[in-house]
């Protein structure tokens, strides 16, 4: 068989006037011909090297010529492409020969053919992968704008799973070898990639490949400070798509790391991408973190998410970070880089607005307990030569405080053990428990109804135990024998609610009740089923206001950052109420109160996030002029007797 015979066979193979059955039979006999196989696999036909090269060149030209005939039957194009792949497979010389004959642009051109032709395009992807085994071939493909052609394939209405798998496989090799990240962004490839992973999330190879490409592309954009927002379609590029796909394969560390790396990078995008990073995505990432058992990108991602935003948006991340620190510190494990990174993250959160509150609410108290627990160190040798173990001196309450706690515990146990029908009785009644001088003189019904009401509430936030101590002082004073207390009882009807959130106190919550929400943000429209204490308290205030009038409303709280005891009122430009400011000023100058109340720390602003609190609703909706929150600090005082 000489080269003319080979050319004849090739021509007949593609041009012969045969029926379909004849064509198939001839093709099968040709492709399995021992002579042809020996020739293009081992070159064992007795030709000189120059003759072999010349014949190979002629065959490649003939095959490529057939591949350029766009009007040819697709089966002919398919077989020509498959023949080219078989011809160059395993030989860098034949790959180079095909490249010199412009095989790469011809193969890329097959992606642009009209119609689906999915099998032909799959074969073209396979051949390009084979061609890429030779040095410099992927760079040559990138120079011929293969990215744009691959993007056309993925944008097809129904490209098919096998074609999508081959395209993303080829795209990953191109990205790794030719660094085509800029082309991927500019050609709008990110949107089709999201569609691919959404359609094939159950296929591990697709998830690994696409998540790797997206992570690398986002890293390139971050490094170049490139805004990718114009290149990602908000309809298909949704963060939850990537998170759900990664969750299906959470056992694969590469998938998890690539997913988190992608979100770390896009969180640094110059423009916010809410369709990629939102509350739904964050919840999904937290679930993925738990399923995967950790990733080094968690703290970095959370740190970037909080940049320019409220710490409240990433409370889940803070909780997990503190949980990790508690586990590592208590187990004395060796600290890894991730642990140090998490420590830095928690420190940054503490410095953010409202950060200290959030950290404490997300497990910070447990972390403080661990950090302040004595850890036995090496024995210290004493002067007598023995070992004296170290210990921490226990912190004891003052004697009167300890006695009060013991008495309160005893009363609580007695109350719980009492008849259930008696538990509903009011613990503190108005004046019937105190013998005032005016008790000897009957109070008329008209005079009793003319007395205005005063409402004092506390412990809507369970963790603010200062409120209970202030409430104890208020109750002890109002039930006392002082002249001022007697006058107040004569002039007003006091409604005292010592605990607005008993469920939260019982279960040890910091701010929430069993409805998993902050009850002090529900006063505008409280639910009778979800927020019963707030609902009925507001209803009682409204009823008293319509009958006898309400002189004062005061809600007692604890503050985690500001020092001293101070008040919050409502006096704004939109709703002027100078009487509130005047009351606080006079109160801070009263003989006893001036020892504790710091007027410079008082505030009368009403920010948007406070519009649904007790103080603001009582002032704006219920029209109570003197509506206040009184705060006692967790942090001590720099004013007054406790300075």
Coordinates of C-alpha atoms in Angstrom, one line a residue:
X1 CA 0.0 0.0 0.0
X2 CA 1.6 3.3 -1.0
X3 CA 0.6 6.9 -0.3
X4 CA -1.7 7.1 -3.3
X5 CA -3.6 4.1 -2.0
X6 CA -4.0 5.8 1.4
X7 CA -5.3 9.0 -0.3
X8 CA -7.7 6.9 -2.4
X9 CA -9.1 5.3 0.7
X10 CA -9.4 8.6 2.4
X11 CA -11.2 10.1 -0.6
X12 CA -13.5 7.1 -0.9
X13 CA -14.1 7.2 2.8
X14 CA -15.6 10.7 2.6
X15 CA -16.5 11.3 -1.1
X16 CA -17.5 7.9 -2.5
X17 CA -21.0 7.5 -4.0
X18 CA -22.2 4.9 -1.5
X19 CA -25.4 4.2 0.2
X20 CA -25.6 4.5 4.0
X21 CA -25.1 0.8 4.6
X22 CA -22.3 0.6 2.1
X23 CA -20.7 3.6 3.7
X24 CA -20.9 2.1 7.2
X25 CA -19.4 -1.2 6.1
X26 CA -16.6 0.4 4.2
X27 CA -15.8 2.7 7.1
X28 CA -15.6 -0.2 9.6
X29 CA -13.4 -2.3 7.3
X30 CA -11.1 0.6 6.6
X31 CA -10.7 1.7 10.2
X32 CA -9.9 -1.8 11.3
X33 CA -7.6 -2.6 8.3
X34 CA -4.4 -4.1 9.7
X35 CA -2.3 -2.2 7.2
X36 CA -3.9 1.1 8.0
X37 CA -3.6 0.5 11.7
X38 CA 0.0 -0.5 11.5
X39 CA 0.7 2.5 9.3
X40 CA -0.7 5.3 11.5
X41 CA 0.0 3.7 14.8
X42 CA 3.5 2.4 14.4
X43 CA 4.7 3.4 11.0
X44 CA 5.7 -0.2 10.3
X45 CA 5.0 0.0 6.5
X46 CA 8.3 -0.1 4.7
X47 CA 8.5 3.6 3.9
X48 CA 11.3 6.0 4.5
X49 CA 10.8 8.6 7.3
X50 CA 10.4 11.4 4.8
X51 CA 7.8 9.3 2.9
X52 CA 5.9 8.7 6.1
X53 CA 5.9 12.4 7.0
X54 CA 4.7 13.3 3.5
X55 CA 1.9 10.7 3.6
X56 CA 0.8 11.8 7.1
X57 CA 0.7 15.4 6.0
X58 CA -1.4 14.5 2.9
X59 CA -3.8 12.4 5.1
X60 CA -4.2 15.2 7.7
X61 CA -4.9 17.7 4.9
X62 CA -7.5 15.5 3.4
X63 CA -9.2 15.0 6.8
X64 CA -9.1 18.7 7.6
X65 CA -10.5 19.5 4.2
X66 CA -13.5 17.4 4.9
X67 CA -13.9 19.0 8.3
X68 CA -14.2 22.4 6.7
X69 CA -17.2 21.5 4.6
X70 CA -19.9 22.9 6.8
X71 CA -22.6 21.8 4.3
X72 CA -21.4 18.2 4.6
X73 CA -23.5 15.5 6.3
X74 CA -22.9 15.7 10.0
X75 CA -22.0 12.0 10.1
X76 CA -19.1 12.7 7.7
X77 CA -17.9 15.6 9.8
X78 CA -18.2 13.4 12.9
X79 CA -16.1 10.6 11.4
X80 CA -13.5 12.9 10.0
X81 CA -13.1 14.5 13.5
X82 CA -12.9 11.1 15.1
X83 CA -10.3 10.0 12.6
X84 CA -8.2 13.0 13.3
X85 CA -8.4 12.3 17.0
X86 CA -7.3 8.6 16.4
X87 CA -4.5 9.8 14.1
X88 CA -2.9 12.3 16.5
X89 CA -3.5 10.4 19.8
X90 CA -0.3 9.5 21.6
X91 CA 2.1 11.3 19.2
X92 CA 3.3 14.9 19.8
X93 CA 4.8 14.9 16.3
X94 CA 1.4 14.2 14.7
X95 CA -0.2 16.7 17.0
X96 CA 2.3 19.3 15.9
X97 CA 1.7 18.3 12.3
X98 CA -2.0 18.8 12.6
X99 CA -1.5 22.1 14.4
X100 CA 0.7 23.3 11.5
X101 CA -2.1 22.5 9.1
X102 CA -4.5 24.7 11.1
X103 CA -6.4 21.9 12.8
X104 CA -7.0 23.9 16.0
X105 CA -9.1 26.7 14.3
X106 CA -10.9 24.1 12.2
X107 CA -11.9 22.2 15.4
X108 CA -12.9 25.4 17.1
X109 CA -15.1 26.2 14.1
X110 CA -17.1 23.1 14.6
X111 CA -18.5 24.7 17.8
X112 CA -20.0 27.5 15.8
X113 CA -22.0 25.2 13.4
X114 CA -25.7 25.9 13.3
X115 CA -28.0 23.3 14.9
X116 CA -27.3 21.2 18.0
X117 CA -24.8 18.7 16.5
X118 CA -24.0 17.7 20.1
X119 CA -22.2 14.5 19.2
X120 CA -19.9 16.3 16.8
X121 CA -19.1 19.0 19.3
X122 CA -18.4 16.4 22.0
X123 CA -16.0 14.7 19.7
X124 CA -14.3 18.1 18.9
X125 CA -13.8 18.6 22.7
X126 CA -12.2 15.2 23.0
X127 CA -9.9 15.8 20.1
X128 CA -8.9 19.2 21.5
X129 CA -8.1 17.6 24.8
X130 CA -5.8 15.2 23.0
X131 CA -4.2 18.0 21.0
X132 CA -3.6 19.9 24.3
X133 CA -1.2 17.2 25.4
X134 CA 1.5 18.8 23.3
X135 CA 3.3 21.8 24.7
X136 CA 1.9 25.2 23.8
X137 CA -1.4 23.8 22.3
X138 CA -3.7 25.3 24.9
X139 CA -2.1 28.7 24.5
X140 CA -2.7 28.4 20.8
X141 CA -6.3 27.5 21.4
X142 CA -6.7 30.6 23.7
X143 CA -5.2 32.8 21.0
X144 CA -7.9 31.5 18.6
X145 CA -10.6 32.6 21.1
X146 CA -11.8 29.2 21.9
X147 CA -13.5 30.6 25.0
X148 CA -16.1 32.4 22.9
X149 CA -16.8 29.2 21.0
X150 CA -17.2 27.1 24.1
X151 CA -19.5 29.8 25.6
X152 CA -21.7 29.4 22.5
X153 CA -22.0 25.7 23.2
X154 CA -23.0 26.2 26.8
X155 CA -25.5 28.9 25.9
X156 CA -27.4 26.5 23.6
X157 CA -31.0 25.8 24.6
X158 CA -30.3 22.1 25.2
X159 CA -26.6 21.3 25.0
X160 CA -26.9 18.0 26.7
X161 CA -25.1 16.7 29.8
X162 CA -22.2 14.9 28.0
X163 CA -21.3 18.0 26.0
X164 CA -21.5 20.2 29.1
X165 CA -19.2 17.8 31.0
X166 CA -16.6 17.8 28.1
X167 CA -16.8 21.6 27.7
X168 CA -16.1 22.4 31.4
X169 CA -13.4 19.7 31.5
X170 CA -11.7 21.4 28.5
X171 CA -12.3 24.9 30.0
X172 CA -10.5 23.8 33.3
X173 CA -7.5 22.6 31.4
X174 CA -7.4 25.9 29.4
X175 CA -7.7 27.9 32.6
X176 CA -4.9 26.0 34.3
X177 CA -2.6 25.9 31.3
X178 CA -3.3 29.2 29.4
X179 CA -4.6 31.4 32.2
X180 CA -7.7 32.5 30.3
X181 CA -9.5 34.0 33.3
X182 CA -9.8 37.4 31.7
X183 CA -11.4 35.9 28.6
X184 CA -13.8 33.8 30.7
X185 CA -15.0 37.0 32.4
X186 CA -15.2 39.1 29.2
X187 CA -17.0 36.4 27.2
X188 CA -19.7 36.2 29.9
X189 CA -18.9 32.6 30.6
X190 CA -19.7 32.8 34.4
X191 CA -23.5 32.8 33.8
X192 CA -23.5 29.6 31.6
X193 CA -21.2 27.9 34.2
X194 CA -23.8 28.6 36.9
X195 CA -26.5 27.0 34.6
X196 CA -24.3 24.0 34.1
X197 CA -23.8 23.4 37.8
X198 CA -27.5 23.9 38.5
X199 CA -28.4 21.3 35.9
X200 CA -25.8 18.8 36.9
X201 CA -25.3 19.4 40.7
X202 CA -25.6 15.7 41.4
X203 CA -22.5 14.9 39.2
X204 CA -19.4 15.2 41.3
X205 CA -17.0 15.9 38.4
X206 CA -19.1 18.8 37.2
X207 CA -19.3 20.3 40.7
X208 CA -15.6 20.0 41.3
X209 CA -14.7 21.3 37.9
X210 CA -17.1 24.3 37.8
X211 CA -16.4 25.3 41.4
X212 CA -12.7 25.3 40.7
X213 CA -13.1 27.4 37.6
X214 CA -15.3 29.9 39.4
X215 CA -12.9 30.1 42.4
X216 CA -9.9 30.8 40.1
X217 CA -11.8 33.3 38.0
X218 CA -13.0 35.2 41.1
X219 CA -9.4 35.2 42.5
X220 CA -8.2 36.7 39.2
X221 CA -10.9 39.4 39.4
X222 CA -10.0 40.1 43.0
X223 CA -6.3 40.4 42.3
X224 CA -7.0 42.7 39.3
X225 CA -9.6 44.7 41.2
X226 CA -12.0 43.8 38.4
X227 CA -15.7 44.5 38.9
X228 CA -17.5 41.3 37.7
X229 CA -21.0 42.7 38.3
X230 CA -21.6 43.5 34.6
X231 CA -20.7 39.9 33.6
X232 CA -22.9 38.0 36.0
X233 CA -26.6 37.6 35.3
X234 CA -28.6 38.0 38.5
X235 CA -31.2 35.5 37.3
X236 CA -28.9 32.6 36.9
X237 CA -25.9 33.5 38.9
X238 CA -27.3 32.9 42.4
X239 CA -25.1 32.0 45.3
X240 CA -27.5 29.4 46.5
X241 CA -27.0 27.4 43.3
X242 CA -23.3 27.0 44.1
X243 CA -23.9 26.3 47.8
X244 CA -26.5 23.6 47.1
X245 CA -24.2 21.9 44.6
X246 CA -21.3 21.9 47.1
X247 CA -23.6 20.6 49.8
X248 CA -24.3 17.5 47.7
X249 CA -20.6 16.7 47.7
X250 CA -19.6 18.2 51.1
X251 CA -17.4 15.2 51.8
X252 CA -15.0 16.4 49.1
X253 CA -12.7 19.0 50.7
X254 CA -11.8 20.5 47.3
X255 CA -15.4 21.3 46.5
X256 CA -15.9 23.0 49.9
X257 CA -12.7 25.0 49.8
X258 CA -13.4 26.2 46.2
X259 CA -16.9 27.2 47.2
X260 CA -15.8 29.2 50.2
X261 CA -12.9 30.7 48.2
X262 CA -15.3 31.9 45.5
X263 CA -17.5 33.7 48.1
X264 CA -14.5 35.2 49.8
X265 CA -13.3 36.6 46.5
X266 CA -16.7 38.0 45.4
X267 CA -17.3 39.5 48.8
X268 CA -14.3 41.8 47.9
X269 CA -15.9 42.8 44.6
X270 CA -16.0 46.7 44.3
X271 CA -19.8 46.5 43.9
X272 CA -22.1 44.4 46.1
X273 CA -23.5 41.3 44.5
X274 CA -26.7 40.6 46.5
X275 CA -27.8 37.8 44.2
X276 CA -24.6 36.0 45.1
X277 CA -24.2 36.9 48.8
X278 CA -27.4 37.2 50.8
X279 CA -28.9 35.7 53.9
X280 CA -30.0 32.5 52.1
X281 CA -26.4 32.0 50.8
X282 CA -25.0 32.7 54.3
X283 CA -27.3 30.1 55.9
X284 CA -26.3 27.6 53.2
X285 CA -22.6 28.2 53.8
X286 CA -23.1 27.7 57.5
X287 CA -24.8 24.3 56.8
X288 CA -22.0 23.4 54.4
X289 CA -19.4 24.3 57.0
X290 CA -21.0 22.0 59.5
X291 CA -21.4 19.2 57.0
X292 CA -17.8 19.5 55.8
X293 CA -16.3 19.7 59.3
X294 CA -14.5 23.0 58.7
X295 CA -12.6 25.1 56.2
X296 CA -9.9 27.7 56.5
X297 CA -11.9 30.2 54.6
X298 CA -14.7 30.6 57.1
X299 CA -13.3 33.4 59.2
X300 CA -11.9 35.2 56.2
X301 CA -15.3 35.2 54.5
X302 CA -17.1 36.3 57.7
X303 CA -14.6 39.1 58.1
X304 CA -15.3 40.4 54.6
X305 CA -19.0 40.1 54.9
X306 CA -19.1 42.3 58.0
X307 CA -17.1 45.0 56.2
X308 CA -19.4 48.0 55.9
X309 CA -22.3 46.0 57.2
X310 CA -23.9 45.2 60.6
X311 CA -22.5 42.5 62.7
X312 CA -26.0 41.1 63.0
X313 CA -25.8 39.8 59.5
X314 CA -23.2 37.1 60.4
X315 CA -24.2 36.0 63.9
X316 CA -24.0 32.4 62.7
X317 CA -20.4 32.8 61.7
X318 CA -19.6 34.4 65.0
X319 CA -21.3 31.6 66.9
X320 CA -19.3 28.9 65.0
X321 CA -16.0 30.8 65.4
X322 CA -16.5 31.0 69.2
X323 CA -17.6 27.3 69.3
X324 CA -14.3 26.4 67.6
X325 CA -12.3 28.5 70.0
X326 CA -14.0 27.0 73.0
X327 CA -13.3 23.5 71.7
X328 CA -9.6 24.2 70.9
X329 CA -8.8 26.1 74.1
X330 CA -10.5 23.6 76.4
X331 CA -8.9 20.6 74.7
X332 CA -5.4 22.2 74.6
X333 CA -5.0 21.3 71.0
X334 CA -2.1 22.7 69.0
X335 CA -3.3 26.0 67.4
X336 CA -3.4 26.0 63.7
X337 CA -3.3 29.0 61.4
X338 CA -7.1 28.7 61.1
X339 CA -7.4 29.1 64.9
X340 CA -5.3 32.2 64.9
X341 CA -7.3 33.6 62.1
X342 CA -10.5 33.0 64.0
X343 CA -9.1 34.8 67.1
X344 CA -8.3 37.8 64.9
X345 CA -11.8 37.6 63.4
X346 CA -13.5 37.6 66.9
X347 CA -11.3 40.5 68.0
X348 CA -12.5 42.5 64.9
X349 CA -16.1 41.7 65.7
X350 CA -15.7 43.0 69.2
X351 CA -14.5 46.3 67.8
X352 CA -17.4 46.6 65.3
X353 CA -20.6 48.5 66.0
X354 CA -22.8 46.4 68.4
X355 CA -20.1 43.7 68.1
X356 CA -19.6 43.2 71.8
X357 CA -23.3 42.5 72.3
X358 CA -23.4 40.1 69.4
X359 CA -20.2 38.2 70.5
X360 CA -21.6 37.7 74.0
X361 CA -25.0 36.6 72.6
X362 CA -23.3 34.1 70.3
X363 CA -21.5 32.1 73.0
X364 CA -19.0 34.7 74.2
X365 CA -20.0 34.0 77.8
X366 CA -18.9 30.4 77.4
X367 CA -15.6 31.5 75.9
X368 CA -15.1 33.9 78.8
X369 CA -15.7 31.1 81.3
X370 CA -13.1 28.9 79.6
X371 CA -10.6 31.8 79.3
X372 CA -11.0 32.6 83.0
X373 CA -10.8 29.0 84.2
X374 CA -7.6 28.2 86.1
X375 CA -5.4 25.9 84.0
X376 CA -2.8 24.0 86.0
X377 CA 0.7 24.9 85.0
X378 CA 4.1 23.5 86.1
X379 CA 4.4 23.1 89.8
X380 CA 6.1 25.9 91.6
X381 CA 8.6 24.9 94.2
X382 CA 8.1 26.7 97.5
X383 CA 10.8 27.7 100.0
X384 CA 10.2 24.6 102.0
X385 CA 11.0 22.5 98.9
X386 CA 7.5 21.1 98.5
X387 CA 5.0 21.7 95.7
X388 CA 2.1 24.1 96.4
X389 CA -0.7 23.8 93.9
X390 CA -2.1 27.1 92.6
X391 CA -5.8 27.9 93.0
X392 CA -8.2 30.7 92.3
X393 CA -9.8 32.5 95.3
X394 CA -13.6 32.2 94.8
X395 CA -15.5 35.4 94.3
X396 CA -18.1 35.7 97.1
X397 CA -21.1 38.0 97.1
X398 CA -21.5 40.5 99.8
X399 CA -23.3 39.1 102.8
X400 CA -26.6 40.9 102.3
X401 CA -26.5 40.0 98.6
X402 CA -25.9 36.3 99.4
X403 CA -28.7 36.3 101.9
X404 CA -31.1 37.9 99.4
X405 CA -30.3 35.3 96.8
X406 CA -30.8 32.5 99.3
X407 CA -34.1 33.9 100.3
X408 CA -35.2 34.4 96.7
X409 CA -34.4 30.8 95.9
X410 CA -36.3 29.6 98.9
X411 CA -39.3 31.7 97.9
X412 CA -39.2 30.5 94.4
X413 CA -39.1 26.9 95.5
X414 CA -42.0 27.5 97.8
X415 CA -43.9 29.2 95.0
X416 CA -43.4 26.4 92.6
X417 CA -44.5 23.9 95.2
X418 CA -47.7 25.8 96.0
X419 CA -51.2 25.2 94.7
X420 CA -51.3 26.0 91.0
X421 CA -54.4 28.1 91.5
X422 CA -52.5 30.4 93.8
X423 CA -49.6 31.0 91.4
X424 CA -51.6 33.4 89.3
X425 CA -52.0 35.8 92.2
X426 CA -50.1 39.1 91.9
X427 CA -47.0 38.9 94.0
X428 CA -46.9 42.6 94.7
X429 CA -50.3 44.3 95.2
X430 CA -50.7 48.0 95.3
X431 CA -51.3 49.5 98.8
X432 CA -53.1 46.7 100.5
X433 CA -49.8 45.3 101.7
X434 CA -48.7 48.6 103.3
X435 CA -50.4 50.3 106.3
X436 CA -50.6 54.0 105.2
X437 CA -52.1 56.7 107.4
X438 CA -54.8 57.3 104.8
X439 CA -56.0 53.7 105.1
X440 CA -57.8 54.9 108.2
X441 CA -59.7 57.3 106.0
X442 CA -61.6 55.6 103.2
X443 CA -60.7 56.5 99.7
X444 CA -63.7 57.3 97.5
X445 CA -64.2 55.5 94.2
X446 CA -64.0 58.8 92.4
X447 CA -60.6 59.6 94.0
X448 CA -59.2 56.2 93.1
X449 CA -60.2 56.5 89.5
X450 CA -58.7 60.0 89.2
X451 CA -55.2 58.6 90.0
X452 CA -53.0 58.3 87.0
X453 CA -51.1 55.1 86.2
X454 CA -47.3 54.5 86.2
X455 CA -45.9 51.5 84.4
X456 CA -42.5 50.1 85.3
X457 CA -41.2 47.0 83.4
X458 CA -38.0 45.0 83.4
X459 CA -36.1 41.9 82.0
X460 CA -37.4 42.0 78.5
X461 CA -33.8 40.9 77.7
X462 CA -33.1 37.9 80.0
X463 CA -29.3 38.5 80.1
X464 CA -29.6 42.0 81.6
X465 CA -29.9 41.0 85.2
X466 CA -29.2 44.6 86.4
X467 CA -32.8 45.3 85.5
X468 CA -34.0 42.9 88.2
X469 CA -31.7 44.6 90.8
X470 CA -33.1 48.0 89.9
X471 CA -36.6 46.6 89.9
X472 CA -36.0 45.2 93.4
X473 CA -35.0 48.7 94.6
X474 CA -38.1 50.2 93.0
X475 CA -40.4 47.6 94.6
X476 CA -38.7 47.9 98.0
X477 CA -39.0 51.7 97.9
X478 CA -42.6 51.7 96.8
X479 CA -43.6 49.3 99.5
X480 CA -41.5 51.2 102.1
X481 CA -42.6 53.5 104.9
X482 CA -40.9 56.7 103.6
X483 CA -43.1 59.8 103.2
X484 CA -42.3 60.0 99.5
X485 CA -43.4 56.4 99.0
X486 CA -46.6 57.0 100.8
X487 CA -47.3 60.2 98.8
X488 CA -46.6 58.3 95.5
X489 CA -48.9 55.5 96.5
X490 CA -51.6 58.0 97.3
X491 CA -51.2 59.9 94.0
X492 CA -50.6 57.1 91.4
X493 CA -51.6 53.5 90.6
X494 CA -48.4 51.6 89.9
X495 CA -48.3 48.7 87.5
X496 CA -45.0 46.8 88.1
X497 CA -44.0 44.0 85.7
X498 CA -40.7 42.6 87.0
X499 CA -40.2 40.2 84.1
X500 CA -41.4 40.7 80.6
X501 CA -39.6 37.6 79.3
X502 CA -39.9 34.8 81.9
X503 CA -39.3 32.1 79.3
X504 CA -36.0 33.6 78.2
X505 CA -34.9 34.0 81.8
X506 CA -35.8 30.4 82.6
X507 CA -34.0 28.9 79.6
X508 CA -31.0 31.2 80.0
X509 CA -31.3 33.2 76.8
X510 CA -29.5 36.5 76.3
X511 CA -32.0 38.6 74.4
X512 CA -34.7 36.3 72.9
X513 CA -37.8 34.5 74.2
X514 CA -39.0 31.1 73.0
X515 CA -40.3 32.7 69.8
X516 CA -36.6 33.2 68.8
X517 CA -36.9 37.0 68.5
X518 CA -36.1 40.1 70.5
X519 CA -39.3 40.9 72.4
X520 CA -38.2 44.6 72.6
X521 CA -38.6 44.9 68.9
X522 CA -42.2 43.6 68.8
X523 CA -44.1 46.5 70.5
X524 CA -45.5 48.0 67.3
X525 CA -47.5 44.9 66.3
X526 CA -47.1 42.2 69.0
X527 CA -48.6 38.8 68.4
X528 CA -50.9 37.4 71.0
X529 CA -49.6 33.9 70.3
X530 CA -45.9 34.6 69.8
X531 CA -45.4 37.6 72.1
X532 CA -48.1 37.3 74.8
X533 CA -46.4 39.3 77.5
X534 CA -45.8 42.2 75.2
X535 CA -49.3 42.0 73.7
X536 CA -51.1 42.0 77.0
X537 CA -48.8 44.7 78.5
X538 CA -49.4 47.0 75.6
X539 CA -53.2 46.3 75.8
X540 CA -53.2 47.1 79.5
X541 CA -51.3 50.4 78.9
X542 CA -53.7 51.4 76.2
X543 CA -56.7 50.6 78.5
X544 CA -55.3 52.6 81.4
X545 CA -54.4 55.5 79.1
X546 CA -58.0 55.7 77.9
X547 CA -59.5 55.6 81.4
X548 CA -57.2 57.1 84.0
X549 CA -54.2 58.3 81.9
X550 CA -50.6 57.2 82.1
X551 CA -48.1 59.6 83.7
X552 CA -44.9 57.6 83.2
X553 CA -43.6 54.5 81.4
X554 CA -40.2 53.2 82.3
X555 CA -38.5 50.1 80.9
X556 CA -35.4 48.9 82.8
X557 CA -32.4 47.5 80.9
X558 CA -28.7 46.7 81.2
X559 CA -26.0 48.2 78.8
X560 CA -23.0 46.3 77.7
X561 CA -20.7 49.1 76.6
X562 CA -21.5 52.5 78.0
X563 CA -20.7 53.1 81.6
X564 CA -22.9 54.6 84.4
X565 CA -26.7 54.7 84.8
X566 CA -28.5 56.8 82.2
X567 CA -31.8 57.2 80.4
X568 CA -33.1 57.0 76.8
X569 CA -36.1 59.2 75.9
X570 CA -37.9 60.5 72.8
X571 CA -37.3 64.1 71.7
X572 CA -36.6 64.4 68.0
X573 CA -37.0 67.1 65.3
X574 CA -39.7 65.0 63.7
X575 CA -41.5 64.5 67.0
X576 CA -40.5 67.3 69.4
X577 CA -40.9 66.4 73.1
X578 CA -38.8 68.7 75.3
X579 CA -40.7 67.5 78.4
X580 CA -38.9 64.2 78.1
X581 CA -35.5 65.9 78.1
X582 CA -36.5 68.2 81.0
X583 CA -37.7 65.2 83.1
X584 CA -34.3 63.4 82.7
X585 CA -32.5 66.6 83.5
X586 CA -34.5 67.2 86.7
X587 CA -34.2 63.5 87.6
X588 CA -30.4 63.6 87.3
X589 CA -30.3 66.6 89.7
X590 CA -32.6 65.0 92.4
X591 CA -30.8 64.6 95.7
X592 CA -30.6 60.8 95.6
X593 CA -30.6 60.2 91.8
X594 CA -27.7 62.6 91.1
X595 CA -25.4 60.1 92.8
X596 CA -26.1 57.6 90.0
X597 CA -27.7 59.1 86.9
X598 CA -25.3 60.6 84.4
X599 CA -27.2 63.1 82.2
X600 CA -24.4 63.5 79.6
X601 CA -24.8 59.8 78.8
X602 CA -28.6 60.2 78.3
X603 CA -29.9 60.2 74.7
X604 CA -33.2 61.2 73.1
X605 CA -32.6 60.1 69.6
X606 CA -34.8 57.6 67.8
X607 CA -33.0 55.6 65.2
X608 CA -34.8 53.5 62.7
X609 CA -34.0 50.2 64.4
X610 CA -35.5 51.5 67.7
X611 CA -38.9 52.5 66.3
X612 CA -40.5 49.2 67.5
X613 CA -39.1 49.3 71.0
X614 CA -41.2 49.8 74.1
X615 CA -39.9 53.4 74.8
X616 CA -40.6 54.6 71.2
X617 CA -44.0 52.9 70.8
X618 CA -45.2 54.2 74.2
X619 CA -44.2 57.7 73.2
X620 CA -45.3 57.8 69.6
X621 CA -48.3 55.5 69.4
X622 CA -49.6 55.6 73.0
X623 CA -48.8 59.3 73.4
X624 CA -47.1 58.9 76.8
X625 CA -44.9 62.1 77.2
X626 CA -42.7 60.6 79.8
X627 CA -41.6 57.3 78.2
X628 CA -38.1 56.2 79.1
X629 CA -35.6 53.4 79.1
X630 CA -33.3 53.4 82.1
X631 CA -30.0 51.6 81.5
X632 CA -27.5 50.3 84.1
X633 CA -24.1 49.4 82.7
X634 CA -22.3 46.0 82.8
X635 CA -19.1 48.0 82.7
X636 CA -19.2 49.9 85.9
X637 CA -19.2 53.7 86.3
X638 CA -16.9 56.7 85.8
X639 CA -19.4 59.0 87.5
X640 CA -21.1 59.3 90.8
X641 CA -20.7 57.2 94.0
X642 CA -19.5 54.1 92.1
X643 CA -16.8 55.9 90.1

